[in-house]
Each structure stands twice: as C-alpha cells, then as structure tokens.
Amino acid sequence: MELFADIILPLSGSGYTYRIREDLSGILVPGMAVSVPLGPRKIYLGIVHRIHTKPPSYGNIRETGAPVWDRPLVSTEQLAFWEWLSEYYMCSLGDVMRFALPSALKPSGFSDEEFFQDNFKPRRERFLSLAPGIDNPTRLNETIDSLARTKAQQAALIAFCGLLPEEELFDGEIPMKRLDVRPENIRKLIERGILVAVDRESPATDGRLQALPPTLPSLTERQREAKEEISRLFQNKACVLLHGITGSGKTEIYMHLIARELETGHSVLYLVPEIAMTAQLVRRIQAVFGNRVIPYHSHLTDRQRAEIYRKLNRDEGGYLVLGARSAIFLPFPTRSLLIVDEEHDSSFKQTDSAPRYHARDCAVWLARSFGARCLLGSATPSIESFHNACSGKYGLVRLTERYGSARLPHIIVSDTIRAAKRGERKTHFNKILLDSIGETLAAGRQIMLFQNRRGFAPYVECVRCGWTARCPQCSVTLTLHKNEGVLRCHYCGYSAPLPIRCPECHADAPKPCGFGTEKIEEELHRLFPDARIARLDRDTSTSVRKFETTVSDFAARKIDILVGTQIIIKGFDFPGVSLVGILNADNLLNYPDFRASERAFQQMMQAAGRAGRTDDCGEVIIQTAQPDNPVIRQVREENYEEMVRTQLSERRIFSYPPFSRLIGLSLKHRDHELLSIGAEMLVRDMRNHFGNRVFGPHTPVVERIGGEWLMNVLLKIERKKSFAEAKRTLANILRDWSLDERFRKIFVSINVDPQ
Ligand code: ADP
Ligand code: ZN
Ligand code: ZN
C-alpha cells in the first residue's frame, strides 16, 4: 500500500503532501525532519505531520527524502502543541515551525549538496576514559608503574586521573580538550589500551552534571508553608498561582521545587520576562544548580540555540532551562514543572509576528495537556490569573511578608497640581521629591526614578483641575492626533474635537501631555550637578553589554541616580536603593487601554518594590495630578485585591476580558484609500455575522509604518459563546474577503488575546 506524509514546511502556506519512498515506510514517523523538494529547484527541511494512505487530489506527487536525523526532531507532544498554537492563535503550522525551530535546524538549498551543507552539524568532541580492564586502584597503580620508562605518557595518565573526582575515576570521562598534555602522548595511551576515546556530540554542559541535591537556602517558616501548600495543591490542580509580595522570597521557593523535580530526573522550564534575563538572576540560580542551568534567550546565536534544542531533544531530563518566552518551544520531557515568574508581564506575549502567542497561557495549556505542573508567580498577578485562581481553576498560595527584617516601603502621593499652584514645582519635580532626592544623596544612598515609556502616547489633560479626555464608551483615555486636531478612542473609533476650554473647570484649554526619560536626565544634571546619574531605556540599552554595565555600575554604587522606563523596575535587587520616584503616574493611568489601571497598579507596585530591600525602610514618592484616582489610593494602601475588584466590575460592565475574549486584526497597505475601503468591507462582512461585537475600523496611534498605512479592527466575543467557533467563522470571512482582487495585497495580521 502506498503511504503519504503531510509535511509541515517553514512557509505560510499549507497542505503539502508527499509520497513516502518504499524503503522509508516504517522508518518515517511523525515529528521526523526530512528533506523535501518544492517547486522546480528548491529543497526544504520539513517535519512529518501525519502519515496516511490517502493520495492528495493533485497529480505529480513528489517523494520525501530521507530523515535528516534518526530520531524525531519534534516530539508527539510538541506536534500537538504546534497544532494547538496554530488553531488557537489563527496561524499556519508553517508559521509555528518557522518560529519554533532555530534557523540552523531548518536548512534549505537549491541542491542536495547545498541543503546538506547548510545542515546543522553538531559539534563533535572526543571524550576519554580509563579502559574497562583498569577498574581498581591496584590495576591503576600497576599501569602507572609500567609506564616508568615513558615518563611523558606516565605524566599524561596521572594528569588524566587528576581531573576526575575520586569516586568517578573508573567510570567517569572527561573531554579531551581539558587534558593539557601533548596529543601524541594521549594517542599512545590509547594505542596501548590504557585510555579509551569516544567521539560524540558535545553536551551543552561540560563534564558531569552538578550533583544533587544542591545546597539550598533554608526557607523561613512562612516560605516552607507556602512551598508545602503549592505541592499539596498540585495533587489536584495543574496550575497554581503564587501571589507573593516583592521581596517575599518567591525565587527561594522556586529553587526548592526545582531541586525536587531535578532529583526525580525531570527537567524544569523557568520563564522570566526578557529583560529580567540579566546576569543577576542567572548567577543566583547558577550558584545553586551549576551547569544544570541552561539560559535561553534572544541574545544567543542561532547555533547556540540549535545546540540547546538538539541537546534537550536527545538527552534525558535533569536540566533547568531559564528562559524568555521563546523557551516554551524547546523540546521538553513531559510531566515536568513549568514556572512562569512575573506572570503578569506583557512581554510574555509576542505581538510583532506570528505565532502571536502568550507564553504563560501556553505553559498552562502544556501543563494541563500533558500532566505537568505550572506555577505562576507574581507580586501583582494579572487579573485573568487571579480570576482563575478565585474561581478555583488554579490553586492559590499567598506570601504576605518580606524576607528578613525588610519592610515594604512607605508610599507618599504628591499632588502635582497643588504643588504647581503653591509654586512648589520645578519643571517635572515636586519639591517633596527634590528634597527627598537631596536627602538621600546626602545620606549616600541610591535613587531610582521611573518614567513610563508609554507616556509618548499623547493624551490631553487640564493642568488646572486634572480633567482628562476619555471615551464615553470604552473607559479609556482618548489619544490626541495632533495633525488633525482630534481626539480618538483606539478601541471603538469614537472621536471628538480637541476642546477649546476644559469641560470641567472651564478655565484654559487642556494641554497635550507626555514627556520622556531623556529630558528628565537632563534636568537632573542641572538640579544635582554633583550626582552621578545614568539612564536606562530602549534607547540607551542598545546592547546587552551596555545594559549590564549600567546595571552592575548601579549595583556597585558607582551611580547615584538611575532614571529609566519600565525596564529598570523588573526583578532587580539593589540593596542600596532607598528612594523610588514615579515621575508621572498619570501617564500610566491615562494610557488608552482597558488594562491601563491594572498595568499602572502593577508597575507602581513593582517600582515601589525596588525600594528598601534591605532593612532600611524605603520611601516611594508618586507624582500625580489625580491623587484621588482609585488606583493611586489602592497603590498607597497596597490593596491589590481592591484593585482587582474595581477592575473586574468595570470590565464586567464593558465586557472586557476575562468576561470576553478579544481578537485584534491589523490591516496594512501602501494605498490609504484602498486600505480604508478594504477595512470597511471587511468590517461590513464581519458585522453580518458578529453584529455589534465588531469595533472599528480605526487608526492606531502610529498610523503609518515604513510607508504603509495601518488600520485596526477589534472583535469581542463574550465568554458564553464558543471562541473556537468564532475563530472558524472569522477565518472563513477573511478567506472570502481576500478573494476580492482589490484586497489581495492587503496584509492582515491576527492577534488573538491582544495584550
Ligand atoms: P521575590 O522574588 O519574591 O521578590 P526574592 O526571592 O528576590 O523575592 O527575595 C528577596 C531577597 O530576600 C533576596 O535578596 C533573597 O536572596 C532574600 N531571601 C529571601 N528568602 C530567603 C531565604 N529563605 N534565605 C535567604 N535569603 C532569602
Ligand atoms: Zn471607545
Ligand atoms: Zn479643568
């Protein structure tokens, strides 16, 4: 019987079926990587998806090549994960493959030669061990004595033995490159049958894996209880949320759970937001788990990534992968532990290219589907996760006190409008903040000043009464489109003219707001000429090295004041910081997003968490024009749960997640008019099926990128409707719509669960 294989290729299209060569039937299995021809000349690496007996409807069926490696490159579980990703996030399996496998594992070429040349060749290495006959100290000593006349070989053998720990002397091995002797002496020892050499792929780690159990920090009573509670909950739940305030020692709890997992031979995946992947955390984890730790992030070379992938694909468990979101695609033995630290962080969501996945949600899915466990940790959990914990879907464990004698810092809210009226404000600083900076500098302590990047989305505010322009339908701030002089809602497209007078106090015209870190730095230099000041944001951290230098200089107290965007508030532990200033909380509160309040709360709490991490009592000063804003009050009272309650009730009213699910569509084309017509038509088609669940089309904040115009549409599906069915309907609508010749070239990207 003829066998066929559906093959996944790293291309956006789908439906590639090939005949399986007779000699390969029974050898090819799903997940294997094979070379396949495509088009007149090209050869690609494809992944076998399904094997079946149904010939495709088209003629001229071509044959697959032989497997590139003898074991599947993608496990059955990974294939199931890829299928879920493509279905859930509405992209092709090819899109998933393109992203999930490092380039070096996806060779292609115009001839077999080119293909195999491009092919990933793992580094091979020579390993040495004692010959099997030499299995006790007596034999070894005799052998050494027998080399008395060839001193160089004798010395080489002694040097070899010296590199192995005593208990591994007779069964251990070492990479040849570690033995610092002339190669000819080693060759002779091999010829004499004293040493044995094997060549194989070098492991990601040198030498033996660090012994277990590792030396762990001992837990406090509260931490131990939390750890036991987590283990207990894992007996019935795939997912547990650890809600622990900053500095409560969540990392120490992870370490204990990881250790147990590794001891039973499992591997652990530990995800952190990209920016927290700094040396600080890696060092802390490596200090405990040594070479079992495999860091995985976007700064590795493609070759390094391919090596790690192959290693995990090939080896048994026992590793701890510490990675940014893309580590979720690494091959993993099932029934292991997945940790997502700072689970509320939006950088776990990929937005710029397909698959537009959320690594936290993937981790939860993986744990549920394959009997693994998923631990989400945060000081300020996302509302979705907290909601899931309260409804019993996830287990919930709390840690409410900081480790040791550290206390949560004292939070002061400073009113910018009142300060301005009293003449107690200099440019962007209220007097109280300036005084406090001066005192902190005088005391030889450090300061962090936080200015949100998102402040660049311009909104308008009345400088007199603090009124801001908001959308009547969406509960978000309106964004100023300066060129047209109008205010727009980026959710529903509502627009209003820029008011001439403030509608609240009828005084002056409301003013555009938003200022950046660079300006702040400049002013600080003027105000505190003797202070050592540095800035960290996307502009200054162009390289990892630069970023790390600033971070380590600050840690070494070579810098007094660090100004930065949200990248400075994630996970750092700087004991010298006793003052944290949030320069403009209004930027956070007024961002046009239904998650603005939640994010503002999370960022302010996280920023506050940087202060007073040792026993000194830290201070946090928040500057705002809206001191009575409920979120500001909730931050001051550190009342996470009240924040969640108010946000949930607002979201229920406006039907936002978790009470609905969203799909964002972004349309892109050079021709603005064509794009508008296309978007209008698409929205019309969508309304036929989805009615008033469709919002837009509307222009985003950045309306033109690289000469192409953008237009957005939002689809909101309430919880009680089937999300999967809505996605199928949407896919059909999009397919029919794109059949229109005119719209062929309009690029549509789909973002499921936009953040
Ligand atoms: P979180 O991740 O919850 O913010 P961390 O794990 O970073 O908290 O802990 C904050 C600080 O307290 C760190 O410097 C950490 O080393 C220390 N710490 C926490 N728990 C312990 C412990 N059980 N033993 C020793 N140090 C601890
Ligand atoms: Zn609106
Ligand atoms: Zn006003």
Short mmCIF file of N, CA, C and O in Angstrom, two decimals, residues 33 71 130 173 244 252 281 306 325 339 359 404 415 431 455 459 482 498 507 540 677 688 697 712 719 734 741:
data_model
loop_
_atom_site.label_atom_id
_atom_site.label_comp_id
_atom_site.label_asym_id
_atom_site.label_seq_id
_atom_site.Cartn_x
_atom_site.Cartn_y
_atom_site.Cartn_z
N ALA A 33 12.39 14.99 10.86
CA ALA A 33 12.76 16.01 9.88
C ALA A 33 13.22 15.32 8.61
O ALA A 33 14.07 14.43 8.66
N ARG A 71 16.20 10.34 14.96
CA ARG A 71 15.06 10.37 15.87
C ARG A 71 14.23 11.64 15.57
O ARG A 71 14.76 12.60 15.01
N LEU A 130 39.16 5.67 31.30
CA LEU A 130 40.08 4.56 31.50
C LEU A 130 39.53 3.32 30.82
O LEU A 130 38.33 3.12 30.77
N GLU A 173 34.39 10.16 32.64
CA GLU A 173 35.10 10.56 31.42
C GLU A 173 35.28 12.07 31.43
O GLU A 173 34.57 12.78 32.15
N GLY A 244 2.90 36.50 45.87
CA GLY A 244 3.79 36.85 46.98
C GLY A 244 4.35 38.24 46.75
O GLY A 244 4.87 38.52 45.67
N GLU A 252 13.31 31.75 46.13
CA GLU A 252 13.80 30.67 47.01
C GLU A 252 12.83 29.49 47.00
O GLU A 252 13.25 28.34 47.02
N LEU A 281 19.96 37.39 37.94
CA LEU A 281 19.15 36.21 38.24
C LEU A 281 19.87 34.93 37.81
O LEU A 281 19.88 33.94 38.55
N ALA A 306 20.39 26.19 18.42
CA ALA A 306 20.22 24.88 17.78
C ALA A 306 20.84 23.79 18.66
O ALA A 306 20.28 22.71 18.83
N ARG A 325 10.38 34.13 26.77
CA ARG A 325 9.17 33.44 26.29
C ARG A 325 9.42 32.37 25.24
O ARG A 325 8.76 31.34 25.23
N ILE A 339 7.60 26.98 35.41
CA ILE A 339 7.44 28.13 36.29
C ILE A 339 7.37 29.38 35.42
O ILE A 339 8.19 29.56 34.53
N ALA A 359 3.25 33.19 26.25
CA ALA A 359 3.99 32.06 26.81
C ALA A 359 3.36 31.55 28.11
O ALA A 359 3.39 30.36 28.38
N GLY A 404 13.23 38.36 55.97
CA GLY A 404 14.11 39.01 56.93
C GLY A 404 13.46 40.22 57.58
O GLY A 404 12.25 40.25 57.78
N ASP A 415 0.76 65.58 44.97
CA ASP A 415 -0.16 66.18 44.00
C ASP A 415 0.57 67.23 43.15
O ASP A 415 1.00 68.27 43.67
N LYS A 431 8.50 69.67 44.97
CA LYS A 431 9.51 69.98 45.98
C LYS A 431 9.80 68.78 46.88
O LYS A 431 10.96 68.49 47.18
N GLY A 455 4.25 56.96 28.03
CA GLY A 455 3.88 58.36 28.11
C GLY A 455 3.94 59.05 26.77
O GLY A 455 3.47 60.15 26.61
N TYR A 459 -1.99 62.24 25.28
CA TYR A 459 -3.38 62.45 25.69
C TYR A 459 -3.47 63.89 26.14
O TYR A 459 -2.45 64.58 26.22
N LYS A 482 -2.43 64.86 16.65
CA LYS A 482 -2.06 66.27 16.54
C LYS A 482 -2.36 66.88 15.18
O LYS A 482 -2.92 67.97 15.09
N LEU A 498 -10.73 68.52 19.74
CA LEU A 498 -9.95 68.94 20.89
C LEU A 498 -10.67 70.12 21.54
O LEU A 498 -10.93 71.12 20.87
N ALA A 507 -11.70 76.61 32.56
CA ALA A 507 -10.58 77.56 32.54
C ALA A 507 -9.88 77.47 31.19
O ALA A 507 -10.49 77.73 30.17
N THR A 540 19.07 53.64 25.34
CA THR A 540 20.42 53.52 25.87
C THR A 540 20.89 52.08 25.93
O THR A 540 22.07 51.81 25.88
N ILE A 677 -11.13 51.26 2.12
CA ILE A 677 -12.24 50.54 1.50
C ILE A 677 -12.22 49.08 1.95
O ILE A 677 -13.23 48.52 2.38
N ASN A 688 -22.07 41.26 9.56
CA ASN A 688 -23.14 40.35 9.15
C ASN A 688 -23.21 39.12 10.05
O ASN A 688 -24.27 38.58 10.28
N PRO A 697 -13.51 50.03 11.70
CA PRO A 697 -12.05 50.13 11.71
C PRO A 697 -11.59 51.46 12.27
O PRO A 697 -12.28 52.46 12.12
N ASN A 712 -7.00 49.13 12.26
CA ASN A 712 -7.31 48.06 13.19
C ASN A 712 -8.80 47.78 13.32
O ASN A 712 -9.62 48.68 13.19
N ARG A 719 -17.90 35.38 26.83
CA ARG A 719 -17.47 34.09 27.34
C ARG A 719 -18.40 32.94 27.00
O ARG A 719 -17.95 31.81 26.79
N LEU A 734 -12.55 36.06 6.44
CA LEU A 734 -11.30 36.61 5.92
C LEU A 734 -10.94 35.97 4.58
O LEU A 734 -10.48 36.65 3.66
N GLU A 741 -10.19 40.64 -5.73
CA GLU A 741 -8.92 41.01 -6.35
C GLU A 741 -8.25 42.21 -5.68
O GLU A 741 -7.06 42.21 -5.41
#
